[in-house]
PDB file of C-alpha atoms in Angstrom:
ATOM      1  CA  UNK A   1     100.895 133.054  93.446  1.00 59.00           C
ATOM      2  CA  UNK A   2     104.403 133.798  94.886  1.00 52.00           C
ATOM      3  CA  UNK A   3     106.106 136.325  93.430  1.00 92.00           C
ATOM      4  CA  UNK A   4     109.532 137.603  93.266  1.00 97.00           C
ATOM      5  CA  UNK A   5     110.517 140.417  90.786  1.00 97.00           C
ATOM      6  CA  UNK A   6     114.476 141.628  90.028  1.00 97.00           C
ATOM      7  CA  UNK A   7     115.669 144.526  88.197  1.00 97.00           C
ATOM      8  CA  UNK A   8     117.811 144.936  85.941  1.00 97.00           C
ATOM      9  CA  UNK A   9     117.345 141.644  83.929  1.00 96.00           C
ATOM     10  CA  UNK A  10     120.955 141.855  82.321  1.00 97.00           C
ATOM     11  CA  UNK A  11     123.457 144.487  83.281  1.00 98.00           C
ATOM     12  CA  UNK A  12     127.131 145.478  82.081  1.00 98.00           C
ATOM     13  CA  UNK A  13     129.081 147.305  84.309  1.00 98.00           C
ATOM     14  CA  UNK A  14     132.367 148.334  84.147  1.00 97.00           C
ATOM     15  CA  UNK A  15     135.511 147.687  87.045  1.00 98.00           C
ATOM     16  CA  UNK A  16     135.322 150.066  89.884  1.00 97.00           C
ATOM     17  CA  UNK A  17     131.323 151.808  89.362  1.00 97.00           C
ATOM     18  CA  UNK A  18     128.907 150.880  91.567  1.00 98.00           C
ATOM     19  CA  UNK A  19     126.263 148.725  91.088  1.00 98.00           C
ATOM     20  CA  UNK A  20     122.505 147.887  92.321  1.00 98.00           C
ATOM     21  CA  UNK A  21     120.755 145.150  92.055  1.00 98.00           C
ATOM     22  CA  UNK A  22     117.179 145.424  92.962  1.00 98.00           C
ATOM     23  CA  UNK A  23     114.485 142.798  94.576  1.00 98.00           C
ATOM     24  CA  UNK A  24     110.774 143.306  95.415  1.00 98.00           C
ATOM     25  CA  UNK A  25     108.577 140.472  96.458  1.00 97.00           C
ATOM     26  CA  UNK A  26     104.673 140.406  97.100  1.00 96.00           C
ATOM     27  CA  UNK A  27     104.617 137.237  99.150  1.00 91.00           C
ATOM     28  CA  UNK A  28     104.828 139.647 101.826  1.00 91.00           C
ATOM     29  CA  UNK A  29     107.779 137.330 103.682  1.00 91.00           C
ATOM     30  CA  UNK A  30     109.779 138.238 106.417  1.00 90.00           C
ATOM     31  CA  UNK A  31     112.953 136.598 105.088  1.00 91.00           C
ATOM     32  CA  UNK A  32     114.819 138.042 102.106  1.00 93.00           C
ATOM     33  CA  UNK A  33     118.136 136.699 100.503  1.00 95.00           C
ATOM     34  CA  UNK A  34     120.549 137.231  97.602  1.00 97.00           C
ATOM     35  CA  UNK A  35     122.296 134.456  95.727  1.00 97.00           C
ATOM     36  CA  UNK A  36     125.041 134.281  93.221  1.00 97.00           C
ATOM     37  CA  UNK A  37     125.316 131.278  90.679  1.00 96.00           C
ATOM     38  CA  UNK A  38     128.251 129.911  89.313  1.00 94.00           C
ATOM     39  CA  UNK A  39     129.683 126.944  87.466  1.00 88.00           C
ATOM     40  CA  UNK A  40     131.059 124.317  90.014  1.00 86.00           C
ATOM     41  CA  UNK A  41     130.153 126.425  93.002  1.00 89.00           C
ATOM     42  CA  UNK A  42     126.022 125.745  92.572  1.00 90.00           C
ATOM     43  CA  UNK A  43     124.240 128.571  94.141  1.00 95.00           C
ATOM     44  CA  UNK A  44     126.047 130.581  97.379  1.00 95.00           C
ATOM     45  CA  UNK A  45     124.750 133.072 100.026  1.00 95.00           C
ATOM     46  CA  UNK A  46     125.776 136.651  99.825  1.00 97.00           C
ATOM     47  CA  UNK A  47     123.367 138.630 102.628  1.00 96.00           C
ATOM     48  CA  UNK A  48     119.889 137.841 103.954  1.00 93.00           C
ATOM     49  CA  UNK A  49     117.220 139.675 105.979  1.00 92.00           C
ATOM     50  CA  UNK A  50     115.026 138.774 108.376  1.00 89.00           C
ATOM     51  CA  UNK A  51     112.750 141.973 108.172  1.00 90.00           C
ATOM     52  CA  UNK A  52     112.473 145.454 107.554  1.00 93.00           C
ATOM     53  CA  UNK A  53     116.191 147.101 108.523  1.00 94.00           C
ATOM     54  CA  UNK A  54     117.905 144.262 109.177  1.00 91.00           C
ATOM     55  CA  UNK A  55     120.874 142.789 106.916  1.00 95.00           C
ATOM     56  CA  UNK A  56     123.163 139.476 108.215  1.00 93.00           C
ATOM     57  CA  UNK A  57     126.447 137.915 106.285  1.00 94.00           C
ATOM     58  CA  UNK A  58     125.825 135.261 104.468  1.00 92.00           C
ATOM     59  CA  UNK A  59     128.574 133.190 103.518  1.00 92.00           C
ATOM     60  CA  UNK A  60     130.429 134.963 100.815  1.00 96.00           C
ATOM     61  CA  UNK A  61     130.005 138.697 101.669  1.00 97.00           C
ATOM     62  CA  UNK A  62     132.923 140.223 100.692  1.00 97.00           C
ATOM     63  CA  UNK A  63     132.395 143.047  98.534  1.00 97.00           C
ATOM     64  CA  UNK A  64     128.898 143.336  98.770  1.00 98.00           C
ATOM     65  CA  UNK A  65     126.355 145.325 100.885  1.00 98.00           C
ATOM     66  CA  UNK A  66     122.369 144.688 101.552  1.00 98.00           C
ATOM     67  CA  UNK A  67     119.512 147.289 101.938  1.00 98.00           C
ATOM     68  CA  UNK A  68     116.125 146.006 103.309  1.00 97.00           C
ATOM     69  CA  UNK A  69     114.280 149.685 103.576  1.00 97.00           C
ATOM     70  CA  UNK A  70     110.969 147.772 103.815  1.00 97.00           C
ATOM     71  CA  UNK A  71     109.250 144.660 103.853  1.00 94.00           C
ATOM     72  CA  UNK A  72     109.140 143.886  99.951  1.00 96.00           C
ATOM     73  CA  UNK A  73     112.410 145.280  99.106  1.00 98.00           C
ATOM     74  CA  UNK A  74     115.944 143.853  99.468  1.00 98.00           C
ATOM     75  CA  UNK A  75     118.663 145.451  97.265  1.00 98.00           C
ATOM     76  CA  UNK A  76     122.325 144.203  96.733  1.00 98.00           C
ATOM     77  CA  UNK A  77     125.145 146.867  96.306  1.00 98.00           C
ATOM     78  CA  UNK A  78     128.486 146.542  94.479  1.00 98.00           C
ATOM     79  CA  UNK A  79     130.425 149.462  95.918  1.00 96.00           C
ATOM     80  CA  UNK A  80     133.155 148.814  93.254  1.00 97.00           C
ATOM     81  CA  UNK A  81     132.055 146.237  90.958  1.00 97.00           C
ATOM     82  CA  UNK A  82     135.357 143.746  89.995  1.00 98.00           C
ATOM     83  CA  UNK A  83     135.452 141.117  86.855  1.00 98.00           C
ATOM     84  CA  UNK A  84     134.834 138.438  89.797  1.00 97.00           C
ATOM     85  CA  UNK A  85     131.538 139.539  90.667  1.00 98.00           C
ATOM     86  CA  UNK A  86     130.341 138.625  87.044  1.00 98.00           C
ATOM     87  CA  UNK A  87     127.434 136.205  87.732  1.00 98.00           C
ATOM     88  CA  UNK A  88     124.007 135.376  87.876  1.00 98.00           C
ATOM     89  CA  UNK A  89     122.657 136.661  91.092  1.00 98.00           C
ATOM     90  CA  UNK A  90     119.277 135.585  92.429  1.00 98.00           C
ATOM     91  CA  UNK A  91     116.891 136.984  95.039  1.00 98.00           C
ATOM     92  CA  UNK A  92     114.887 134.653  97.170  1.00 96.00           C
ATOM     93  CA  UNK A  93     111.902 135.320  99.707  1.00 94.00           C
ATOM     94  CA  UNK A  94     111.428 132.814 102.301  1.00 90.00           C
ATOM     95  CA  UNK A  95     107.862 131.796 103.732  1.00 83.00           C
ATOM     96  CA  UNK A  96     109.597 131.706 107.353  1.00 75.00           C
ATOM     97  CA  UNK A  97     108.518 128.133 108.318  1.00 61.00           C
ATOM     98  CA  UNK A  98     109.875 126.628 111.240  1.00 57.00           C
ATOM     99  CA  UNK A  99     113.937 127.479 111.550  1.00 62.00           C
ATOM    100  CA  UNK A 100     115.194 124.873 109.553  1.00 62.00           C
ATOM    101  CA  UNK A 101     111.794 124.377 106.799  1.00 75.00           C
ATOM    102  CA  UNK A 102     111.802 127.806 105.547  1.00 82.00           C
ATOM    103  CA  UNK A 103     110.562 127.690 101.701  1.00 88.00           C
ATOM    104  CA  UNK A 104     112.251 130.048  99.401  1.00 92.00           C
ATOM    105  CA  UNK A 105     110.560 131.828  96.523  1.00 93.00           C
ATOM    106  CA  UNK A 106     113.323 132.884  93.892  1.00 96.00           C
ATOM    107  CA  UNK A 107     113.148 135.818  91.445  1.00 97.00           C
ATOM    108  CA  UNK A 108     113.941 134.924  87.947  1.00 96.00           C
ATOM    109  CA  UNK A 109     117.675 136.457  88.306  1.00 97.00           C
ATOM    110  CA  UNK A 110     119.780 139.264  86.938  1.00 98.00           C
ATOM    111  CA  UNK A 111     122.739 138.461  84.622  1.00 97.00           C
ATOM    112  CA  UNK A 112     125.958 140.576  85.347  1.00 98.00           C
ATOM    113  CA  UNK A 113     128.653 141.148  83.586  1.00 98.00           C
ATOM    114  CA  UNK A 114     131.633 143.343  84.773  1.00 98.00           C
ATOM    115  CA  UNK A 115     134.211 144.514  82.054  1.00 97.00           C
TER     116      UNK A 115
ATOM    117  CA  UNK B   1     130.862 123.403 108.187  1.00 86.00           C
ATOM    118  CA  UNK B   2     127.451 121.768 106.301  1.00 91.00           C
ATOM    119  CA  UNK B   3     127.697 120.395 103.011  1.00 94.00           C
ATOM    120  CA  UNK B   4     125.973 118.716  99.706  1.00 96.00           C
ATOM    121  CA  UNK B   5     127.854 116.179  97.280  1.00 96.00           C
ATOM    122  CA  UNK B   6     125.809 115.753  94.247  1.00 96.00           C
ATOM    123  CA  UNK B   7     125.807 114.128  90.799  1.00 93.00           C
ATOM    124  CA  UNK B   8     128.184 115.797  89.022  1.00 91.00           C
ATOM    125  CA  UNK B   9     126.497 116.244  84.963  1.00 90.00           C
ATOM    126  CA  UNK B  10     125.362 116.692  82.516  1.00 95.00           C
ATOM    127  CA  UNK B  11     123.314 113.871  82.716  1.00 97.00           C
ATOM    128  CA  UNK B  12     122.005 112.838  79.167  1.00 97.00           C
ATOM    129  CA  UNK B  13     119.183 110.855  79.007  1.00 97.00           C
ATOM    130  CA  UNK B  14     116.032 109.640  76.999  1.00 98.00           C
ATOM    131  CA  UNK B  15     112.490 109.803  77.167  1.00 97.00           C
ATOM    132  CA  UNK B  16     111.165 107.126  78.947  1.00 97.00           C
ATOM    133  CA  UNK B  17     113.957 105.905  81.042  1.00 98.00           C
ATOM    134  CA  UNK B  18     114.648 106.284  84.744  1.00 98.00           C
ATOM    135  CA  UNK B  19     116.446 109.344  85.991  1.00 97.00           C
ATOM    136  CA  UNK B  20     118.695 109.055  89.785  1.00 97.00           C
ATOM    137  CA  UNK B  21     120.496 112.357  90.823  1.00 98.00           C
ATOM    138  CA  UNK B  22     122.588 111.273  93.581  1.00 97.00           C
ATOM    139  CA  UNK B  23     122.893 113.645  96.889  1.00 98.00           C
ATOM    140  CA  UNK B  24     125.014 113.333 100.122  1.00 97.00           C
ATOM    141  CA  UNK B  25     125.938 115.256 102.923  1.00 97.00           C
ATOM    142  CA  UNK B  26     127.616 116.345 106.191  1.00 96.00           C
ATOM    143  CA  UNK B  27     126.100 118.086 108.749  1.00 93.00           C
ATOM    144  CA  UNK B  28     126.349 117.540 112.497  1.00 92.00           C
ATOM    145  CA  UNK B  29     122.650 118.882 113.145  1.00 88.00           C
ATOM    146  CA  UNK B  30     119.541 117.385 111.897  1.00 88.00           C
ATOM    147  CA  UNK B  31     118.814 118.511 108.827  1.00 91.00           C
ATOM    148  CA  UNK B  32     115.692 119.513 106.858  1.00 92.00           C
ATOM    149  CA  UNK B  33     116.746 118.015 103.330  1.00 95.00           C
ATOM    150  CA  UNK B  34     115.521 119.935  99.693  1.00 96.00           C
ATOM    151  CA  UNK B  35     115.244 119.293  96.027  1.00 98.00           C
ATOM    152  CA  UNK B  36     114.808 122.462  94.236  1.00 98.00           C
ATOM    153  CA  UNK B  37     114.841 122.187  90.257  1.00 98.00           C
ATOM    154  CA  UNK B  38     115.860 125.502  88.007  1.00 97.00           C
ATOM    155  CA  UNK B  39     114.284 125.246  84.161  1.00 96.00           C
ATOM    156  CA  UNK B  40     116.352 127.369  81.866  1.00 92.00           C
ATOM    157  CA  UNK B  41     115.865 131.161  82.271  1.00 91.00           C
ATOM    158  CA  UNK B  42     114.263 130.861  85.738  1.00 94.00           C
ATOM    159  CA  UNK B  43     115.066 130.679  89.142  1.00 96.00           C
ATOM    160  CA  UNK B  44     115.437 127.491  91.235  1.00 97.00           C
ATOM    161  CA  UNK B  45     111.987 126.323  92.797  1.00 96.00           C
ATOM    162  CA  UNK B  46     111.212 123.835  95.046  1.00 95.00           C
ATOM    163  CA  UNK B  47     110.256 120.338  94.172  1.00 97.00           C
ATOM    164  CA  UNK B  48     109.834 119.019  97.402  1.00 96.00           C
ATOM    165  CA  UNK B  49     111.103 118.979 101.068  1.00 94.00           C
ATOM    166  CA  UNK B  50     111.709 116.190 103.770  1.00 93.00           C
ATOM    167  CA  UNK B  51     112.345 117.508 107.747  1.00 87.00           C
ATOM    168  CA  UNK B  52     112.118 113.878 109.401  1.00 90.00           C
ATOM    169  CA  UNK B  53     114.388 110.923 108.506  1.00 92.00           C
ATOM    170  CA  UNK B  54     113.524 107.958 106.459  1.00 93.00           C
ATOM    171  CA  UNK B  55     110.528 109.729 105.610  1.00 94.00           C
ATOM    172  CA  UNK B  56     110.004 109.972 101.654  1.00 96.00           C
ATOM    173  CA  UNK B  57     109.206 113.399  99.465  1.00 96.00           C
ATOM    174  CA  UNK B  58     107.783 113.517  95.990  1.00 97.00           C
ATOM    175  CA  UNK B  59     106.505 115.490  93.453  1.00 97.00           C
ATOM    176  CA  UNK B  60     105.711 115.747  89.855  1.00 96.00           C
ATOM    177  CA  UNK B  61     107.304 112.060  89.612  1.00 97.00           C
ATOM    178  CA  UNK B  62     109.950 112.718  91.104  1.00 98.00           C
ATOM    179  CA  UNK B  63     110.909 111.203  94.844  1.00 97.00           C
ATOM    180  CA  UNK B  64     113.254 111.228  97.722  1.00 97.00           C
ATOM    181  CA  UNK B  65     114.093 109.353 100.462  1.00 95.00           C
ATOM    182  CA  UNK B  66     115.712 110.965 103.514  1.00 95.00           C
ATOM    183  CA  UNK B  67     118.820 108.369 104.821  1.00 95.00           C
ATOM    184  CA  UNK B  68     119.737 109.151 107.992  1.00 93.00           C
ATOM    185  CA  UNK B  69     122.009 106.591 108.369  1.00 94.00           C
ATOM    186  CA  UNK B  70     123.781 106.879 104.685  1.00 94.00           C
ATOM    187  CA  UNK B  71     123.327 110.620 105.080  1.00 95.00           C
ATOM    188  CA  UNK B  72     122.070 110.355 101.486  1.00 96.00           C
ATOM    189  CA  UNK B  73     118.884 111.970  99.877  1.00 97.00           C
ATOM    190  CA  UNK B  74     118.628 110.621  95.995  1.00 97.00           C
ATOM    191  CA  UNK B  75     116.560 112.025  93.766  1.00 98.00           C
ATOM    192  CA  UNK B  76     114.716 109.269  91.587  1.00 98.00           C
ATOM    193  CA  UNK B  77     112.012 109.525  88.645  1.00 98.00           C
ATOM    194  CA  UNK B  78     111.045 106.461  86.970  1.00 98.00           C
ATOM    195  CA  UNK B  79     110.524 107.831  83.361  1.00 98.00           C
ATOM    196  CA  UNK B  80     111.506 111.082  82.517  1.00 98.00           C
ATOM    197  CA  UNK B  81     110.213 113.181  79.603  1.00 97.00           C
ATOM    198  CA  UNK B  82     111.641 115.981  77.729  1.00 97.00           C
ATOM    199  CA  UNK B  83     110.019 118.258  80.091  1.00 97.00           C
ATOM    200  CA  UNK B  84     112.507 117.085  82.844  1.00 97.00           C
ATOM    201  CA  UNK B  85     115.281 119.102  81.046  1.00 97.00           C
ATOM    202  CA  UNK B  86     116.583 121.617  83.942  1.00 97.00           C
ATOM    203  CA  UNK B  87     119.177 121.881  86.828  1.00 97.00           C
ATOM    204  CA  UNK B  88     118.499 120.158  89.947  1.00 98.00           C
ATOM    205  CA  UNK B  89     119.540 121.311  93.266  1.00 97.00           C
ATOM    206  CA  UNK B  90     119.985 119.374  96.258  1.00 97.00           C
ATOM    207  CA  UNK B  91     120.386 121.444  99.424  1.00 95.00           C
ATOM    208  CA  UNK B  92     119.849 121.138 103.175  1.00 93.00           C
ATOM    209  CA  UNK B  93     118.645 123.758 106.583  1.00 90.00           C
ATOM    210  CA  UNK B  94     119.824 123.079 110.005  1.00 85.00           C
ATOM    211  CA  UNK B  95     117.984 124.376 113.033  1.00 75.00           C
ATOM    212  CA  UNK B  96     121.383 125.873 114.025  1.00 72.00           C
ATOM    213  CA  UNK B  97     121.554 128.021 110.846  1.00 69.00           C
ATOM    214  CA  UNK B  98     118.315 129.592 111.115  1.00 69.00           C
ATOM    215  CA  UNK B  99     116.255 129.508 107.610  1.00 74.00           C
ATOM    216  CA  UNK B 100     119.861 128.950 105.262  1.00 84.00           C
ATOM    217  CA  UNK B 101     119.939 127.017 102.798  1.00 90.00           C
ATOM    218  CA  UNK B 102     123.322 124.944 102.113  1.00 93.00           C
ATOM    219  CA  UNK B 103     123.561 123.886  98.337  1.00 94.00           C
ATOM    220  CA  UNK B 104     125.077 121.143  96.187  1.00 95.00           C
ATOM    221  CA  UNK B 105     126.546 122.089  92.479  1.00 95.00           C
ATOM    222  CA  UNK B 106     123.410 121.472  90.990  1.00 96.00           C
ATOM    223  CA  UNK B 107     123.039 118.803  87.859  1.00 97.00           C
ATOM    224  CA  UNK B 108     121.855 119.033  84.556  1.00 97.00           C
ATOM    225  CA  UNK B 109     119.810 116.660  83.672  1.00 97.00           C
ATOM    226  CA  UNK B 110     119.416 116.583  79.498  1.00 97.00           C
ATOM    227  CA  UNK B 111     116.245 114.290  78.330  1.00 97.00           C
ATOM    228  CA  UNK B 112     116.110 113.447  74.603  1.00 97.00           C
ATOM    229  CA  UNK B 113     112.559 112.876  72.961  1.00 94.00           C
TER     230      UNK B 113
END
């Protein structure tokens, strides 16, 4: 069985800390990638991974970094966290199908709120 | 740039009647096109996916039909139950754009027993 894991569940951070958002999967996948949901905007792409060390854009990066230090883990880092970055953000692992059939796995999300 | 026009909800509905989620979209590749649904308190998973035109997907009741030529992918189920309650997600992958997925708003579909 698939399995994506995120950590912390719920967090409340406040303007200007930093904040990390953590992802491990088992599925052993190649392909990694963080999500943010939001009323009216359905889910968007923040940063992906292919593998190991490597981190791409996604399409709404701004204000976010990506760690991949190894195969199951793919963290998401709020240098300074702003009220706009309150979401629900979800990790995904991808099966790495052919380019355009990939199957993504998603974690069960982490809720954030930003006073 | 790609993009996914869905049904905008909440969709209310009761048990035992027929369910359509409507889903367009613009792309100038050839897409790959996906349902996911998201039950409350999970993450999105995927219901089913369709690579080759006017070939049909299904799952769990639900089906699909990729429209090449309407560039439309609705999402039908013929009798929903209360079960059915979640957010549905329709969302598309280009050759060009690697393994990314391109989502619509989502729609919440609401079944009444």
């Amino acid at each position: 069985e698939a399995a994506v894991t995120q950590s912390p569940r719920n967090k409340v951070a406040v303007t200007g800390g930093k904040v990390t958002l953590s992802c491990n999967q088992t599925n052993n996948h190649n392909n990694m990638y963080w999500y943010r949901q939001d009323t009216g905007h359905g889910l968007r792409l923040i940063h992906y991974s292919y593998g190991a060390g490597s981190t791409e854009k996604g399409d709404i990066p701004d204000g976010y970094k990506a760690s991949r230090p190894s195969q199951e883990n793919f963290s998401l880092i709020l240098e300074l966290a702003t009220p706009s970055q309150t979401s629900v953000y979800f990790c995904a692992s991808g099966d790495g199908g052919a380019r355009d059939q990939d199957t993504q796995y998603f974690g069960p999300g982490t809720r954030l709120l930003v006073l | 740039g790609d993009s996914v026009t869905q049904t905008e909800g909440p969709v209310t509905l009761s048990e035992g009647t027929s369910l359509t989620v409507n889903c367009s979209y613009e792309t100038k590749q050839y897409p790959t096109l996906f349902w996911y649904v998201q039950y409350p308190g999970e993450g999105p998973q995927l219901l089913f996916k369709v690579p080759k035109a006017n070939e049909k997907g299904s799952n769990r009741g639900f089906e699909a039909t990729y429209n090449k030529e309407a560039t439309s992918f609705h999402l039908q189920k013929a009798s929903v139950q209360e079960s059915d309650s979640a957010v549905y997600y329709c969302a598309l992958a280009t050759n060009s754009a690697g393994n990314k997925l391109t989502f619509g708003i989502g729609t919440r579909v609401l079944v009444r027993p």
